[in-house]
C-alpha atoms as an extended CHARMM CRD file, in Angstrom:
* protein
*
       242  EXT
         1         1  MET       CA            114.3920000000       58.0490000000      140.0200000000  PROA      1               0.0000000000
         2         2  ASN       CA            112.4170000000       56.3120000000      137.6780000000  PROA      2               0.0000000000
         3         3  ARG       CA            110.4950000000       53.2310000000      137.1290000000  PROA      3               0.0000000000
         4         4  ARG       CA            113.1790000000       52.1480000000      134.7980000000  PROA      4               0.0000000000
         5         5  GLU       CA            116.0910000000       52.8170000000      136.6860000000  PROA      5               0.0000000000
         6         6  ALA       CA            114.2790000000       50.9240000000      140.1370000000  PROA      6               0.0000000000
         7         7  LEU       CA            113.3790000000       48.0540000000      137.9240000000  PROA      7               0.0000000000
         8         8  LYS       CA            116.2090000000       47.5730000000      135.1180000000  PROA      8               0.0000000000
         9         9  SER       CA            118.3640000000       45.0370000000      136.5230000000  PROA      9               0.0000000000
        10        10  LEU       CA            115.6130000000       42.6920000000      137.5650000000  PROA      10              0.0000000000
        11        11  SER       CA            113.5420000000       42.4900000000      134.4840000000  PROA      11              0.0000000000
        12        12  ALA       CA            116.3060000000       42.3880000000      132.2420000000  PROA      12              0.0000000000
        13        13  LEU       CA            117.2210000000       38.9360000000      133.8530000000  PROA      13              0.0000000000
        14        14  ILE       CA            113.7580000000       37.9830000000      133.8110000000  PROA      14              0.0000000000
        15        15  ALA       CA            113.1870000000       38.9800000000      130.1740000000  PROA      15              0.0000000000
        16        16  THR       CA            115.9760000000       37.6440000000      128.9460000000  PROA      16              0.0000000000
        17        17  GLY       CA            115.0270000000       35.2210000000      125.9850000000  PROA      17              0.0000000000
        18        18  ALA       CA            111.7220000000       35.9090000000      126.3080000000  PROA      18              0.0000000000
        19        19  VAL       CA            108.9440000000       37.0870000000      123.8620000000  PROA      19              0.0000000000
        20        20  ALA       CA            107.0080000000       39.9160000000      126.0190000000  PROA      20              0.0000000000
        21        21  ALA       CA            103.3020000000       39.5910000000      126.0100000000  PROA      21              0.0000000000
        22        22  SER       CA            100.7920000000       41.9900000000      125.7370000000  PROA      22              0.0000000000
        23        23  ALA       CA             99.6240000000       43.9880000000      128.8490000000  PROA      23              0.0000000000
        24        24  ARG       CA             96.1560000000       43.1000000000      127.6210000000  PROA      24              0.0000000000
        25        25  ALA       CA             97.1010000000       39.3570000000      127.0200000000  PROA      25              0.0000000000
        26        26  SER       CA             94.6530000000       36.9870000000      125.6110000000  PROA      26              0.0000000000
        27        27  GLU       CA             94.3370000000       33.6640000000      126.7850000000  PROA      27              0.0000000000
        28        28  MET       CA             95.0410000000       30.4240000000      124.2270000000  PROA      28              0.0000000000
        29        29  GLN       CA             92.7750000000       28.1060000000      124.0990000000  PROA      29              0.0000000000
        30        30  GLY       CA             93.0990000000       24.3180000000      124.7030000000  PROA      30              0.0000000000
        31        31  TYR       CA             95.5340000000       24.2590000000      127.5480000000  PROA      31              0.0000000000
        32        32  PRO       CA             95.2750000000       21.3050000000      129.8800000000  PROA      32              0.0000000000
        33        33  SER       CA             92.5460000000       21.8190000000      132.2790000000  PROA      33              0.0000000000
        34        34  ASN       CA             92.3660000000       21.0490000000      136.2140000000  PROA      34              0.0000000000
        35        35  LEU       CA             96.2000000000       21.4480000000      137.0060000000  PROA      35              0.0000000000
        36        36  ALA       CA             95.6940000000       23.8870000000      140.2710000000  PROA      36              0.0000000000
        37        37  VAL       CA             98.0400000000       23.5480000000      142.9510000000  PROA      37              0.0000000000
        38        38  ALA       CA             96.5380000000       21.6430000000      146.1310000000  PROA      38              0.0000000000
        39        39  ASP       CA             95.7080000000       24.8040000000      148.5770000000  PROA      39              0.0000000000
        40        40  GLU       CA             97.3690000000       22.9000000000      151.0920000000  PROA      40              0.0000000000
        41        41  PHE       CA            100.8080000000       23.4520000000      149.7560000000  PROA      41              0.0000000000
        42        42  LEU       CA            100.3670000000       26.6140000000      148.7030000000  PROA      42              0.0000000000
        43        43  PRO       CA            101.3070000000       29.6080000000      151.2810000000  PROA      43              0.0000000000
        44        44  ARG       CA             98.8380000000       31.5840000000      153.0050000000  PROA      44              0.0000000000
        45        45  PRO       CA             98.0010000000       34.5690000000      150.8310000000  PROA      45              0.0000000000
        46        46  ALA       CA             98.7950000000       38.0920000000      152.1210000000  PROA      46              0.0000000000
        47        47  MET       CA             95.6580000000       39.8920000000      151.4660000000  PROA      47              0.0000000000
        48        48  ASP       CA             95.2460000000       43.9150000000      151.7810000000  PROA      48              0.0000000000
        49        49  GLY       CA             92.7410000000       44.2030000000      154.2490000000  PROA      49              0.0000000000
        50        50  GLY       CA             94.0240000000       47.4780000000      155.7300000000  PROA      50              0.0000000000
        51        51  LYS       CA             95.7520000000       46.0530000000      159.1060000000  PROA      51              0.0000000000
        52        52  MET       CA             99.0790000000       46.2690000000      159.3830000000  PROA      52              0.0000000000
        53        53  HSD       CA            101.1050000000       43.5510000000      161.5610000000  PROA      53              0.0000000000
        54        54  VAL       CA            104.7740000000       45.1230000000      161.6760000000  PROA      54              0.0000000000
        55        55  LEU       CA            104.2850000000       48.5330000000      160.1380000000  PROA      55              0.0000000000
        56        56  THR       CA            101.8610000000       49.7700000000      162.6500000000  PROA      56              0.0000000000
        57        57  ASP       CA            103.6760000000       53.0270000000      163.7190000000  PROA      57              0.0000000000
        58        58  GLU       CA            102.3460000000       55.9220000000      161.3370000000  PROA      58              0.0000000000
        59        59  THR       CA            105.4350000000       57.8730000000      160.9550000000  PROA      59              0.0000000000
        60        60  ALA       CA            107.3150000000       54.7460000000      159.8510000000  PROA      60              0.0000000000
        61        61  LEU       CA            104.1770000000       53.4300000000      157.4900000000  PROA      61              0.0000000000
        62        62  LYS       CA            104.4120000000       56.7520000000      155.9450000000  PROA      62              0.0000000000
        63        63  THR       CA            108.1970000000       57.1230000000      155.4530000000  PROA      63              0.0000000000
        64        64  VAL       CA            108.4000000000       53.6720000000      154.0950000000  PROA      64              0.0000000000
        65        65  THR       CA            105.5810000000       54.3680000000      151.3960000000  PROA      65              0.0000000000
        66        66  ALA       CA            107.1440000000       57.6270000000      150.4490000000  PROA      66              0.0000000000
        67        67  VAL       CA            110.3710000000       55.7610000000      149.9410000000  PROA      67              0.0000000000
        68        68  PHE       CA            109.0290000000       52.9160000000      148.1320000000  PROA      68              0.0000000000
        69        69  ASP       CA            107.0120000000       55.2290000000      146.0360000000  PROA      69              0.0000000000
        70        70  ARG       CA            109.8920000000       57.2790000000      144.5980000000  PROA      70              0.0000000000
        71        71  LEU       CA            111.8890000000       54.0090000000      144.0320000000  PROA      71              0.0000000000
        72        72  ILE       CA            109.0880000000       52.9490000000      141.8420000000  PROA      72              0.0000000000
        73        73  PRO       CA            106.8480000000       55.8270000000      141.1170000000  PROA      73              0.0000000000
        74        74  ALA       CA            103.5280000000       55.6360000000      139.2030000000  PROA      74              0.0000000000
        75        75  ASP       CA            103.8740000000       56.7540000000      135.4600000000  PROA      75              0.0000000000
        76        76  ASP       CA            102.3930000000       55.9050000000      131.9470000000  PROA      76              0.0000000000
        77        77  LEU       CA            103.7490000000       52.1280000000      132.3900000000  PROA      77              0.0000000000
        78        78  GLY       CA            101.9000000000       51.2000000000      135.5580000000  PROA      78              0.0000000000
        79        79  PRO       CA            101.1160000000       52.0610000000      139.2060000000  PROA      79              0.0000000000
        80        80  SER       CA            103.4470000000       52.9700000000      142.0900000000  PROA      80              0.0000000000
        81        81  ALA       CA            104.9640000000       50.3650000000      144.2250000000  PROA      81              0.0000000000
        82        82  SER       CA            102.2630000000       51.3680000000      147.2210000000  PROA      82              0.0000000000
        83        83  GLU       CA             99.4700000000       51.0700000000      145.0830000000  PROA      83              0.0000000000
        84        84  ALA       CA            100.6650000000       47.3280000000      143.3710000000  PROA      84              0.0000000000
        85        85  GLY       CA            100.5350000000       46.4590000000      147.2140000000  PROA      85              0.0000000000
        86        86  CYS       CA            104.2950000000       46.6270000000      147.7810000000  PROA      86              0.0000000000
        87        87  ILE       CA            103.7530000000       47.9310000000      151.3600000000  PROA      87              0.0000000000
        88        88  VAL       CA            101.2790000000       44.7820000000      152.4770000000  PROA      88              0.0000000000
        89        89  PHE       CA            104.1020000000       42.7350000000      150.8340000000  PROA      89              0.0000000000
        90        90  LEU       CA            106.8320000000       44.0850000000      152.8760000000  PROA      90              0.0000000000
        91        91  ASP       CA            104.8150000000       44.1010000000      156.2370000000  PROA      91              0.0000000000
        92        92  SER       CA            103.9740000000       40.3530000000      155.7650000000  PROA      92              0.0000000000
        93        93  GLN       CA            107.4810000000       39.1970000000      154.8790000000  PROA      93              0.0000000000
        94        94  LEU       CA            108.4330000000       41.5670000000      158.1370000000  PROA      94              0.0000000000
        95        95  ALA       CA            105.6940000000       39.7450000000      160.3350000000  PROA      95              0.0000000000
        96        96  ASP       CA            106.9160000000       36.2400000000      158.8630000000  PROA      96              0.0000000000
        97        97  ARG       CA            110.8880000000       34.4540000000      158.5580000000  PROA      97              0.0000000000
        98        98  PHE       CA            112.3810000000       36.9330000000      156.4320000000  PROA      98              0.0000000000
        99        99  GLY       CA            111.6810000000       39.5230000000      159.1940000000  PROA      99              0.0000000000
       100       100  GLN       CA            112.8580000000       37.2100000000      161.9190000000  PROA      100             0.0000000000
       101       101  GLY       CA            115.8670000000       36.6390000000      160.1980000000  PROA      101             0.0000000000
       102       102  ALA       CA            115.1240000000       32.5980000000      160.1790000000  PROA      102             0.0000000000
       103       103  GLN       CA            117.8710000000       32.0160000000      157.8860000000  PROA      103             0.0000000000
       104       104  LEU       CA            120.3270000000       34.1710000000      158.5790000000  PROA      104             0.0000000000
       105       105  TYR       CA            123.3010000000       33.4640000000      160.8300000000  PROA      105             0.0000000000
       106       106  ARG       CA            123.4900000000       36.5060000000      163.7380000000  PROA      106             0.0000000000
       107       107  GLU       CA            125.6040000000       35.2150000000      166.4830000000  PROA      107             0.0000000000
       108       108  GLY       CA            128.0630000000       36.8630000000      166.1040000000  PROA      108             0.0000000000
       109       109  PRO       CA            130.7330000000       38.1560000000      166.9840000000  PROA      109             0.0000000000
       110       110  LYS       CA            130.7760000000       40.6930000000      164.5420000000  PROA      110             0.0000000000
       111       111  LEU       CA            134.5860000000       42.0250000000      164.2210000000  PROA      111             0.0000000000
       112       112  PRO       CA            135.9690000000       44.4610000000      163.2070000000  PROA      112             0.0000000000
       113       113  GLY       CA            137.0500000000       44.5590000000      159.4570000000  PROA      113             0.0000000000
       114       114  ALA       CA            134.2790000000       41.4930000000      158.7030000000  PROA      114             0.0000000000
       115       115  ASP       CA            132.6540000000       43.5680000000      156.0910000000  PROA      115             0.0000000000
       116       116  GLU       CA            135.7020000000       43.8510000000      154.1350000000  PROA      116             0.0000000000
       117       117  LEU       CA            136.7750000000       40.2810000000      154.2980000000  PROA      117             0.0000000000
       118       118  THR       CA            133.5710000000       38.7750000000      153.2790000000  PROA      118             0.0000000000
       119       119  GLN       CA            132.9830000000       41.5450000000      150.7710000000  PROA      119             0.0000000000
       120       120  ALA       CA            129.6120000000       42.2940000000      152.4970000000  PROA      120             0.0000000000
       121       121  PRO       CA            127.7230000000       44.1390000000      155.1400000000  PROA      121             0.0000000000
       122       122  GLN       CA            127.4090000000       41.6740000000      158.2720000000  PROA      122             0.0000000000
       123       123  PHE       CA            124.1970000000       42.1910000000      160.6670000000  PROA      123             0.0000000000
       124       124  ILE       CA            123.0610000000       40.7720000000      164.0820000000  PROA      124             0.0000000000
       125       125  ALA       CA            120.0330000000       42.8090000000      163.3640000000  PROA      125             0.0000000000
       126       126  THR       CA            117.0580000000       41.1210000000      161.6610000000  PROA      126             0.0000000000
       127       127  PRO       CA            115.6420000000       42.6100000000      158.8170000000  PROA      127             0.0000000000
       128       128  ARG       CA            112.8370000000       43.8270000000      160.6820000000  PROA      128             0.0000000000
       129       129  GLU       CA            114.8450000000       45.4500000000      163.8060000000  PROA      129             0.0000000000
       130       130  ARG       CA            116.9650000000       46.8660000000      160.9540000000  PROA      130             0.0000000000
       131       131  TYR       CA            113.7740000000       48.5020000000      159.0680000000  PROA      131             0.0000000000
       132       132  GLU       CA            112.4570000000       49.8090000000      162.7530000000  PROA      132             0.0000000000
       133       133  THR       CA            115.8030000000       51.3730000000      163.3810000000  PROA      133             0.0000000000
       134       134  GLY       CA            116.4030000000       52.7370000000      159.5920000000  PROA      134             0.0000000000
       135       135  LEU       CA            113.0840000000       54.1690000000      159.5220000000  PROA      135             0.0000000000
       136       136  LYS       CA            113.2930000000       55.8090000000      162.7080000000  PROA      136             0.0000000000
       137       137  ALA       CA            116.9450000000       57.2410000000      161.4530000000  PROA      137             0.0000000000
       138       138  LEU       CA            115.4340000000       58.2720000000      158.3000000000  PROA      138             0.0000000000
       139       139  GLU       CA            112.6620000000       60.4140000000      159.4040000000  PROA      139             0.0000000000
       140       140  ALA       CA            115.5600000000       61.9830000000      162.2730000000  PROA      140             0.0000000000
       141       141  TYR       CA            117.5800000000       62.7610000000      159.6110000000  PROA      141             0.0000000000
       142       142  ALA       CA            114.5230000000       64.4310000000      157.3310000000  PROA      142             0.0000000000
       143       143  GLN       CA            113.5910000000       66.2940000000      160.0070000000  PROA      143             0.0000000000
       144       144  GLN       CA            117.3240000000       67.6220000000      161.1950000000  PROA      144             0.0000000000
       145       145  THR       CA            118.3220000000       68.6930000000      157.7470000000  PROA      145             0.0000000000
       146       146  ASP       CA            114.9540000000       69.8930000000      156.4540000000  PROA      146             0.0000000000
       147       147  GLY       CA            112.3080000000       70.3990000000      159.2650000000  PROA      147             0.0000000000
       148       148  ALA       CA            110.1220000000       68.2860000000      158.0240000000  PROA      148             0.0000000000
       149       149  ALA       CA            108.9180000000       64.6020000000      157.8690000000  PROA      149             0.0000000000
       150       150  PHE       CA            110.7120000000       62.6770000000      154.8550000000  PROA      150             0.0000000000
       151       151  ALA       CA            107.1730000000       61.9500000000      153.2140000000  PROA      151             0.0000000000
       152       152  ASP       CA            106.1830000000       65.6100000000      153.3080000000  PROA      152             0.0000000000
       153       153  LEU       CA            109.4180000000       66.7700000000      151.5620000000  PROA      153             0.0000000000
       154       154  GLN       CA            109.0030000000       67.3440000000      147.6430000000  PROA      154             0.0000000000
       155       155  PRO       CA            109.4300000000       64.5910000000      145.3500000000  PROA      155             0.0000000000
       156       156  ASP       CA            113.0560000000       65.9320000000      144.1400000000  PROA      156             0.0000000000
       157       157  ARG       CA            114.2800000000       66.1910000000      147.8670000000  PROA      157             0.0000000000
       158       158  GLN       CA            113.3610000000       62.8000000000      148.8060000000  PROA      158             0.0000000000
       159       159  ASP       CA            115.3550000000       61.5590000000      145.5590000000  PROA      159             0.0000000000
       160       160  GLU       CA            118.4060000000       63.5840000000      146.5340000000  PROA      160             0.0000000000
       161       161  ILE       CA            118.2320000000       61.8810000000      150.0280000000  PROA      161             0.0000000000
       162       162  LEU       CA            118.0460000000       58.3430000000      148.6720000000  PROA      162             0.0000000000
       163       163  GLN       CA            120.3440000000       58.9140000000      146.1640000000  PROA      163             0.0000000000
       164       164  GLY       CA            122.6520000000       59.9240000000      148.9450000000  PROA      164             0.0000000000
       165       165  MET       CA            122.0490000000       56.6840000000      150.8880000000  PROA      165             0.0000000000
       166       166  GLU       CA            122.2080000000       54.5280000000      147.7520000000  PROA      166             0.0000000000
       167       167  GLU       CA            125.9910000000       56.5360000000      147.1050000000  PROA      167             0.0000000000
       168       168  GLY       CA            126.9140000000       56.4320000000      150.8850000000  PROA      168             0.0000000000
       169       169  SER       CA            127.3150000000       60.2860000000      151.0620000000  PROA      169             0.0000000000
       170       170  ILE       CA            125.2000000000       60.3780000000      153.8910000000  PROA      170             0.0000000000
       171       171  SER       CA            125.0410000000       58.4020000000      157.0100000000  PROA      171             0.0000000000
       172       172  LEU       CA            121.8500000000       58.4800000000      158.9520000000  PROA      172             0.0000000000
       173       173  ALA       CA            123.0720000000       57.2990000000      162.2110000000  PROA      173             0.0000000000
       174       174  ASP       CA            126.5280000000       55.8720000000      163.6150000000  PROA      174             0.0000000000
       175       175  ASP       CA            125.2090000000       52.4730000000      164.1030000000  PROA      175             0.0000000000
       176       176  ILE       CA            123.3430000000       52.0300000000      160.8120000000  PROA      176             0.0000000000
       177       177  ASN       CA            124.9880000000       51.0430000000      157.7280000000  PROA      177             0.0000000000
       178       178  THR       CA            122.7930000000       53.6180000000      155.2970000000  PROA      178             0.0000000000
       179       179  LYS       CA            124.1530000000       52.2130000000      151.9930000000  PROA      179             0.0000000000
       180       180  ALA       CA            122.9670000000       48.7140000000      152.9980000000  PROA      180             0.0000000000
       181       181  PHE       CA            119.5220000000       49.8600000000      154.1320000000  PROA      181             0.0000000000
       182       182  PHE       CA            118.8520000000       51.7090000000      150.6990000000  PROA      182             0.0000000000
       183       183  GLU       CA            119.9820000000       48.1830000000      149.3900000000  PROA      183             0.0000000000
       184       184  LEU       CA            117.4740000000       46.2210000000      151.5100000000  PROA      184             0.0000000000
       185       185  MET       CA            114.3680000000       48.8350000000      150.7600000000  PROA      185             0.0000000000
       186       186  LEU       CA            115.2530000000       48.4960000000      147.0050000000  PROA      186             0.0000000000
       187       187  GLN       CA            115.3430000000       44.4450000000      147.3960000000  PROA      187             0.0000000000
       188       188  ASN       CA            112.2020000000       44.3590000000      148.9180000000  PROA      188             0.0000000000
       189       189  VAL       CA            110.4820000000       47.0440000000      146.6970000000  PROA      189             0.0000000000
       190       190  ARG       CA            111.2070000000       44.7650000000      143.6760000000  PROA      190             0.0000000000
       191       191  GLU       CA            110.6200000000       41.5770000000      145.0830000000  PROA      191             0.0000000000
       192       192  GLY       CA            107.1460000000       43.4450000000      146.2420000000  PROA      192             0.0000000000
       193       193  TYR       CA            106.5860000000       44.3200000000      142.4190000000  PROA      193             0.0000000000
       194       194  PHE       CA            107.5180000000       41.1050000000      140.8950000000  PROA      194             0.0000000000
       195       195  SER       CA            106.2390000000       38.3530000000      143.3950000000  PROA      195             0.0000000000
       196       196  ASP       CA            103.3060000000       36.2530000000      142.6730000000  PROA      196             0.0000000000
       197       197  PRO       CA            100.1870000000       38.3040000000      144.2230000000  PROA      197             0.0000000000
       198       198  ILE       CA             99.6870000000       35.6320000000      147.0700000000  PROA      198             0.0000000000
       199       199  TYR       CA            102.5370000000       37.3370000000      149.0090000000  PROA      199             0.0000000000
       200       200  GLY       CA            100.6080000000       40.6270000000      148.6330000000  PROA      200             0.0000000000
       201       201  GLY       CA            102.2480000000       42.5290000000      146.2360000000  PROA      201             0.0000000000
       202       202  ASN       CA            102.0670000000       42.8160000000      142.3900000000  PROA      202             0.0000000000
       203       203  LYS       CA             98.2880000000       43.4540000000      142.8720000000  PROA      203             0.0000000000
       204       204  ASP       CA             96.2650000000       42.7230000000      139.5310000000  PROA      204             0.0000000000
       205       205  MET       CA             99.6890000000       41.1090000000      138.3260000000  PROA      205             0.0000000000
       206       206  VAL       CA            100.7390000000       44.7540000000      137.1620000000  PROA      206             0.0000000000
       207       207  GLY       CA            104.6050000000       43.7020000000      137.3750000000  PROA      207             0.0000000000
       208       208  TRP       CA            104.0210000000       40.7020000000      135.4250000000  PROA      208             0.0000000000
       209       209  LYS       CA            102.0550000000       42.3090000000      132.6930000000  PROA      209             0.0000000000
       210       210  LEU       CA            104.6310000000       44.8420000000      132.4690000000  PROA      210             0.0000000000
       211       211  ILE       CA            107.4070000000       42.4350000000      131.7170000000  PROA      211             0.0000000000
       212       212  GLY       CA            105.1100000000       39.9150000000      129.7870000000  PROA      212             0.0000000000
       213       213  PHE       CA            105.6150000000       37.3610000000      132.5230000000  PROA      213             0.0000000000
       214       214  PRO       CA            102.9340000000       34.5410000000      132.1100000000  PROA      214             0.0000000000
       215       215  GLY       CA            103.1910000000       33.5180000000      136.1910000000  PROA      215             0.0000000000
       216       216  ALA       CA            102.8140000000       30.2950000000      137.7900000000  PROA      216             0.0000000000
       217       217  ARG       CA            101.7490000000       27.9600000000      134.6800000000  PROA      217             0.0000000000
       218       218  TYR       CA            102.1110000000       24.5570000000      135.0040000000  PROA      218             0.0000000000
       219       219  ASP       CA            102.2340000000       22.8710000000      131.3880000000  PROA      219             0.0000000000
       220       220  TYR       CA            103.7180000000       24.8490000000      128.4860000000  PROA      220             0.0000000000
       221       221  ARG       CA            104.0880000000       21.8270000000      126.1820000000  PROA      221             0.0000000000
       222       222  LEU       CA            101.2650000000       23.1640000000      123.9590000000  PROA      222             0.0000000000
       223       223  TYR       CA            103.6440000000       25.7970000000      122.9920000000  PROA      223             0.0000000000
       224       224  ALA       CA            106.7840000000       24.3050000000      123.0170000000  PROA      224             0.0000000000
       225       225  ASP       CA            106.9110000000       24.1860000000      119.3500000000  PROA      225             0.0000000000
       226       226  ARG       CA            106.0730000000       28.1770000000      119.1100000000  PROA      226             0.0000000000
       227       227  VAL       CA            109.5040000000       29.2840000000      118.9740000000  PROA      227             0.0000000000
       228       228  GLY       CA            110.2510000000       33.0390000000      119.1030000000  PROA      228             0.0000000000
       229       229  GLN       CA            106.3030000000       33.3680000000      118.6610000000  PROA      229             0.0000000000
       230       230  LYS       CA            103.9820000000       36.0930000000      120.3860000000  PROA      230             0.0000000000
       231       231  LEU       CA            101.8400000000       33.5320000000      122.6470000000  PROA      231             0.0000000000
       232       232  ASP       CA            100.0140000000       36.3830000000      124.3820000000  PROA      232             0.0000000000
       233       233  LEU       CA             99.7200000000       34.5840000000      127.6370000000  PROA      233             0.0000000000
       234       234  GLU       CA             97.4070000000       35.4550000000      130.4780000000  PROA      234             0.0000000000
       235       235  SER       CA             99.4000000000       36.2170000000      133.8570000000  PROA      235             0.0000000000
       236       236  ILE       CA             98.3790000000       33.3740000000      136.0060000000  PROA      236             0.0000000000
       237       237  SER       CA             98.5780000000       33.6550000000      140.1220000000  PROA      237             0.0000000000
       238       238  LEU       CA             99.4410000000       31.0490000000      142.8740000000  PROA      238             0.0000000000
       239       239  ILE       CA             96.2430000000       32.4910000000      144.5110000000  PROA      239             0.0000000000
       240       240  PRO       CA             93.4980000000       29.6800000000      144.0550000000  PROA      240             0.0000000000
       241       241  LEU       CA             90.3070000000       30.7720000000      142.0080000000  PROA      241             0.0000000000
       242       242  ASP       CA             86.8510000000       29.7270000000      143.8710000000  PROA      242             0.0000000000
């Protein structure tokens, strides 16, 4: 797998109709000042302090890090997923409402054939629970088939397993929708790479610089008449500046 494969669908949507800026963007002068959002309206920053809240099991942490770094590996375009803070992003999300499935209906009953009727997998487990069981099953699969931890396998073998998960040609366990678990991890690593750094990922705004996204800007009126021109706007995060 490579970065282009992992990011192509998401970055294509973001970049549609946009003029990409340079990764070493220079800020235009004369924009309105004092436009920062008040701190009380911002989410609490998920900073990388080296402490995990959910991904506390060392094996699980190594496994998901290895997965994320195969989905978005380091290359000449930028750092890997873990280097960009995607693991911090995931841990923060799993510890909060996303991980709790707060906005999901999970009461059941889960009827046979429901997935086909709704054209999407149905889950009673929360995303946090799906990660806990899924990562354990992935590690067990690697131990059973290769006699080694998933994180210790060669990159080509890791890719082979992940491709099998994506295609649905391998099953981690009878009670796990392997393909859906792969899709969940792919969704989350993309979110971590492109979300605002305030959520823990996209460290130094590397994802935004990759696609020329200017970030959380308040006002574009000064640039409204510059249609089709390269603006070279520096990416801006929601993280308050001291």
